[in-house]
Coordinates of C-alpha atoms and ligand atoms in Angstrom, one line a residue:
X233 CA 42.0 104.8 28.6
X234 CA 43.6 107.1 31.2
X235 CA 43.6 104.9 34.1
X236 CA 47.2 105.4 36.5
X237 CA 47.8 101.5 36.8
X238 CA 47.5 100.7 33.2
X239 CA 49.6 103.4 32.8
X240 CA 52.4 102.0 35.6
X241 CA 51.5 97.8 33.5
X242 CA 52.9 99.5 30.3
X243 CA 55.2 101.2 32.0
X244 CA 54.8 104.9 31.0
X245 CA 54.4 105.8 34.8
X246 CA 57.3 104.2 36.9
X247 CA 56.6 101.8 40.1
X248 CA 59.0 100.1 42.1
X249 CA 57.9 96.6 41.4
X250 CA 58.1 93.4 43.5
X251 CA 56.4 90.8 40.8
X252 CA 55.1 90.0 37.5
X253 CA 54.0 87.6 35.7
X254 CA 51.8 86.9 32.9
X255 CA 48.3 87.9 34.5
X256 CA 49.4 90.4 37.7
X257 CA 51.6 92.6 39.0
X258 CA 52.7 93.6 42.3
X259 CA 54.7 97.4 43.4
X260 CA 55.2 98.8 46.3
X261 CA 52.3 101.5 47.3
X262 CA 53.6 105.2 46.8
X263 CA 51.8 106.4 50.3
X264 CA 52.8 103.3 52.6
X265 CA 50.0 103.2 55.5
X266 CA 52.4 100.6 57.0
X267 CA 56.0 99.7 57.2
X268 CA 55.1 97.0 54.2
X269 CA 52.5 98.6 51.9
X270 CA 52.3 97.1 48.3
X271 CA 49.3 96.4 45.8
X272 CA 48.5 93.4 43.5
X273 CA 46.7 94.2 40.7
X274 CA 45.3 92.3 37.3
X275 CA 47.2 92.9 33.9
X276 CA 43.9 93.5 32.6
X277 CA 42.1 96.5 33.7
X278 CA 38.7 95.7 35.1
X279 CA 37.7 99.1 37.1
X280 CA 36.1 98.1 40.3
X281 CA 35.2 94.7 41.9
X282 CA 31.8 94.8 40.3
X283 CA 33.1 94.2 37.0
X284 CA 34.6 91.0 37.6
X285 CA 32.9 88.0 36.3
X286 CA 32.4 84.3 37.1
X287 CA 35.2 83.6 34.1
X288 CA 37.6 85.6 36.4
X289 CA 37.6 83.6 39.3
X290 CA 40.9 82.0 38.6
X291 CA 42.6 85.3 38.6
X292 CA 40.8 86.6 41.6
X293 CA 42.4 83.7 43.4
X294 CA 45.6 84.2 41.9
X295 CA 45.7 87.8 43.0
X296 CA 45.2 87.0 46.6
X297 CA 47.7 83.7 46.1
X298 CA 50.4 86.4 45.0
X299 CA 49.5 88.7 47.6
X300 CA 50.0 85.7 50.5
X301 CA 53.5 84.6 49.1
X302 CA 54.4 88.1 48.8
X303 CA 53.2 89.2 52.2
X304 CA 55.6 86.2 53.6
X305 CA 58.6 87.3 51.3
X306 CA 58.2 90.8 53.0
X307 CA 58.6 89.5 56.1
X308 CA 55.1 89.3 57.7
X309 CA 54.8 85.5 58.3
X310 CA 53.2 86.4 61.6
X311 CA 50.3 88.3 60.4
X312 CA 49.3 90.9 57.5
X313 CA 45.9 92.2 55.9
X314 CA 44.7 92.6 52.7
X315 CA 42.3 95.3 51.7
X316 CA 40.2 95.9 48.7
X317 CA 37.9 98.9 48.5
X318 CA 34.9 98.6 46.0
X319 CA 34.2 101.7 44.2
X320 CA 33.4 105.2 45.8
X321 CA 31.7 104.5 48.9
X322 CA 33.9 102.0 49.6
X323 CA 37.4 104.2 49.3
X324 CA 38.1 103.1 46.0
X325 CA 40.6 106.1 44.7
X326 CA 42.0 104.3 41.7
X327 CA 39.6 102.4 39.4
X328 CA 41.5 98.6 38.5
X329 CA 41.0 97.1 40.8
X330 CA 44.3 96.3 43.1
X331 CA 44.4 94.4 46.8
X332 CA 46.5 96.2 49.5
X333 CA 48.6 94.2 51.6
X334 CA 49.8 95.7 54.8
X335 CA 52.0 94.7 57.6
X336 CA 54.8 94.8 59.8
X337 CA 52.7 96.8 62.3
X338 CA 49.7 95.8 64.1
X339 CA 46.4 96.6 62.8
X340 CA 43.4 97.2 64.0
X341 CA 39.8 96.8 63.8
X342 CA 37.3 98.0 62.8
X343 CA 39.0 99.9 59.9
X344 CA 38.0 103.3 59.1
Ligands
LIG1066 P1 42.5 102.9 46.8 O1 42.2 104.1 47.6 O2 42.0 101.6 47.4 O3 41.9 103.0 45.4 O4 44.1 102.7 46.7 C1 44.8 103.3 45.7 C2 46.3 103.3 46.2 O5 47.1 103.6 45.1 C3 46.6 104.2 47.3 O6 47.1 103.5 48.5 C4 47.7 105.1 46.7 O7 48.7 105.5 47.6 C5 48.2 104.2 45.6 N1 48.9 104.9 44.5 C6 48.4 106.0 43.8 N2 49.3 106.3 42.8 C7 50.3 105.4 42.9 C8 51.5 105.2 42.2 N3 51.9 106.0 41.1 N4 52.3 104.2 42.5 C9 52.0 103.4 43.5 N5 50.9 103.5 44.3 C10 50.0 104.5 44.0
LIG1067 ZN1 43.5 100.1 34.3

Protein backbone atom coordinates (compact mmCIF):
# COMPACT_ATOMS: atom_id res chain seq x y z
CA UNK A 1 0.00 0.00 0.00
CA UNK A 2 1.66 3.40 -0.80
CA UNK A 3 0.41 5.46 1.95
CA UNK A 4 3.36 8.21 3.40
CA UNK A 5 2.62 7.28 7.21
CA UNK A 6 2.82 3.62 6.86
CA UNK A 7 5.76 4.37 5.14
CA UNK A 8 7.28 6.83 8.10
CA UNK A 9 5.51 3.49 11.00
CA UNK A 10 8.00 1.04 9.18
CA UNK A 11 10.41 3.43 8.94
CA UNK A 12 11.35 3.58 5.22
CA UNK A 13 10.49 7.44 5.31
CA UNK A 14 12.24 9.23 8.25
CA UNK A 15 10.23 11.44 11.01
CA UNK A 16 11.45 12.98 13.92
CA UNK A 17 9.49 11.24 16.44
CA UNK A 18 8.21 12.22 19.98
CA UNK A 19 6.34 8.65 20.94
CA UNK A 20 5.55 5.19 20.38
CA UNK A 21 4.10 2.61 21.64
CA UNK A 22 2.45 -0.46 20.77
CA UNK A 23 -0.79 0.96 19.02
CA UNK A 24 0.37 4.92 17.91
CA UNK A 25 2.89 7.07 17.14
CA UNK A 26 3.54 10.57 17.47
CA UNK A 27 6.33 13.03 15.04
CA UNK A 28 6.68 16.18 14.69
CA UNK A 29 4.71 17.72 11.50
CA UNK A 30 7.16 18.49 8.57
CA UNK A 31 5.14 22.04 7.72
CA UNK A 32 4.68 23.33 11.40
CA UNK A 33 1.46 25.76 11.22
CA UNK A 34 2.46 26.63 14.84
CA UNK A 35 5.56 26.86 17.00
CA UNK A 36 4.45 23.12 18.33
CA UNK A 37 2.93 21.19 15.38
CA UNK A 38 3.04 17.28 15.71
CA UNK A 39 0.63 14.42 14.57
CA UNK A 40 -0.64 11.21 16.44
CA UNK A 41 -1.51 8.71 14.32
CA UNK A 42 -2.71 4.72 14.64
CA UNK A 43 -0.10 1.87 13.99
CA UNK A 44 -2.69 0.47 11.83
CA UNK A 45 -3.65 2.25 8.83
CA UNK A 46 -7.26 3.05 8.61
CA UNK A 47 -7.57 5.83 5.74
CA UNK A 48 -9.95 8.39 6.87
CA UNK A 49 -12.19 8.79 9.98
CA UNK A 50 -14.99 7.00 8.20
CA UNK A 51 -13.36 3.79 8.35
CA UNK A 52 -13.08 3.58 12.00
CA UNK A 53 -15.42 1.19 13.70
CA UNK A 54 -17.25 0.77 17.08
CA UNK A 55 -14.23 -2.00 17.96
CA UNK A 56 -11.84 1.01 17.61
CA UNK A 57 -13.09 3.17 20.09
CA UNK A 58 -10.39 2.29 22.53
CA UNK A 59 -7.76 3.53 20.23
CA UNK A 60 -9.56 6.60 19.19
CA UNK A 61 -9.38 7.56 22.85
CA UNK A 62 -5.97 6.60 23.21
CA UNK A 63 -4.98 8.73 20.27
CA UNK A 64 -6.40 11.87 21.71
CA UNK A 65 -5.07 10.67 25.42
CA UNK A 66 -1.45 10.68 23.79
CA UNK A 67 -2.13 13.78 22.01
CA UNK A 68 -3.18 15.59 25.62
CA UNK A 69 -0.04 14.29 27.57
CA UNK A 70 2.02 15.19 24.66
CA UNK A 71 0.58 18.67 24.17
CA UNK A 72 1.57 19.25 28.00
CA UNK A 73 5.09 17.68 27.57
CA UNK A 74 5.59 20.39 24.71
CA UNK A 75 4.84 23.00 26.78
CA UNK A 76 1.22 24.08 26.11
CA UNK A 77 -0.33 23.46 29.53
CA UNK A 78 -2.23 26.68 29.02
CA UNK A 79 -4.06 25.82 25.91
CA UNK A 80 -3.57 23.82 22.51
CA UNK A 81 -5.95 22.37 19.70
CA UNK A 82 -6.35 19.27 18.09
CA UNK A 83 -7.50 18.99 14.54
CA UNK A 84 -8.63 16.07 12.41
CA UNK A 85 -9.76 16.67 8.83
CA UNK A 86 -12.12 13.88 7.37
CA UNK A 87 -11.40 13.04 3.93
CA UNK A 88 -11.31 15.57 0.87
CA UNK A 89 -13.76 18.08 1.72
CA UNK A 90 -12.65 18.20 4.92
CA UNK A 91 -8.59 18.97 4.13
CA UNK A 92 -7.72 15.54 4.55
CA UNK A 93 -4.13 15.48 2.48
CA UNK A 94 -2.81 12.26 3.88
CA UNK A 95 -5.22 9.25 4.01
CA UNK A 96 -4.47 7.47 7.92
CA UNK A 97 -5.92 9.11 9.65
CA UNK A 98 -3.57 11.30 12.12
CA UNK A 99 -4.84 14.24 14.84
CA UNK A 100 -2.84 17.57 14.67
CA UNK A 101 -1.97 19.14 17.75
CA UNK A 102 -1.05 22.78 17.67
CA UNK A 103 0.15 25.28 20.12
CA UNK A 104 2.29 27.75 21.62
CA UNK A 105 0.45 30.51 19.66
CA UNK A 106 -2.94 31.54 19.96
CA UNK A 107 -5.49 30.26 17.71
CA UNK A 108 -8.34 31.28 16.27
CA UNK A 109 -11.76 30.66 15.31
CA UNK A 110 -13.44 29.82 13.13
CA UNK A 111 -10.65 27.85 11.29
CA UNK A 112 -10.41 27.99 7.68
P1 LIG B 1 -3.86 16.64 6.57
O1 LIG B 1 -3.86 17.76 5.58
O2 LIG B 1 -4.81 16.83 7.72
O3 LIG B 1 -4.03 15.31 5.89
O4 LIG B 1 -2.43 16.68 7.25
C1 LIG B 1 -1.32 16.04 6.73
C2 LIG B 1 -0.13 16.62 7.45
O5 LIG B 1 0.98 15.76 7.23
C3 LIG B 1 0.28 18.00 6.97
O6 LIG B 1 0.23 18.92 8.08
C4 LIG B 1 1.70 17.79 6.44
O7 LIG B 1 2.55 18.89 6.72
C5 LIG B 1 2.13 16.54 7.18
N1 LIG B 1 3.16 15.76 6.53
C6 LIG B 1 3.23 15.41 5.22
N2 LIG B 1 4.33 14.68 4.99
C7 LIG B 1 4.98 14.55 6.18
C8 LIG B 1 6.18 13.91 6.60
N3 LIG B 1 6.96 13.23 5.75
N4 LIG B 1 6.54 14.01 7.90
C9 LIG B 1 5.77 14.70 8.78
N5 LIG B 1 4.62 15.30 8.44
C10 LIG B 1 4.23 15.25 7.17
ZN1 LIG C 1 -1.25 4.13 6.25
Amino acid sequence: MDCLFCKIIDGSIPARKLYEDDQVLAFHDIGPQAPVHFLVIPKRHIATLHELSEADRPLAGHILYTAQRLAAEQGCAEGFRVVMNCNDLGGQTVHHIHMHVLGQRQMNWPPG
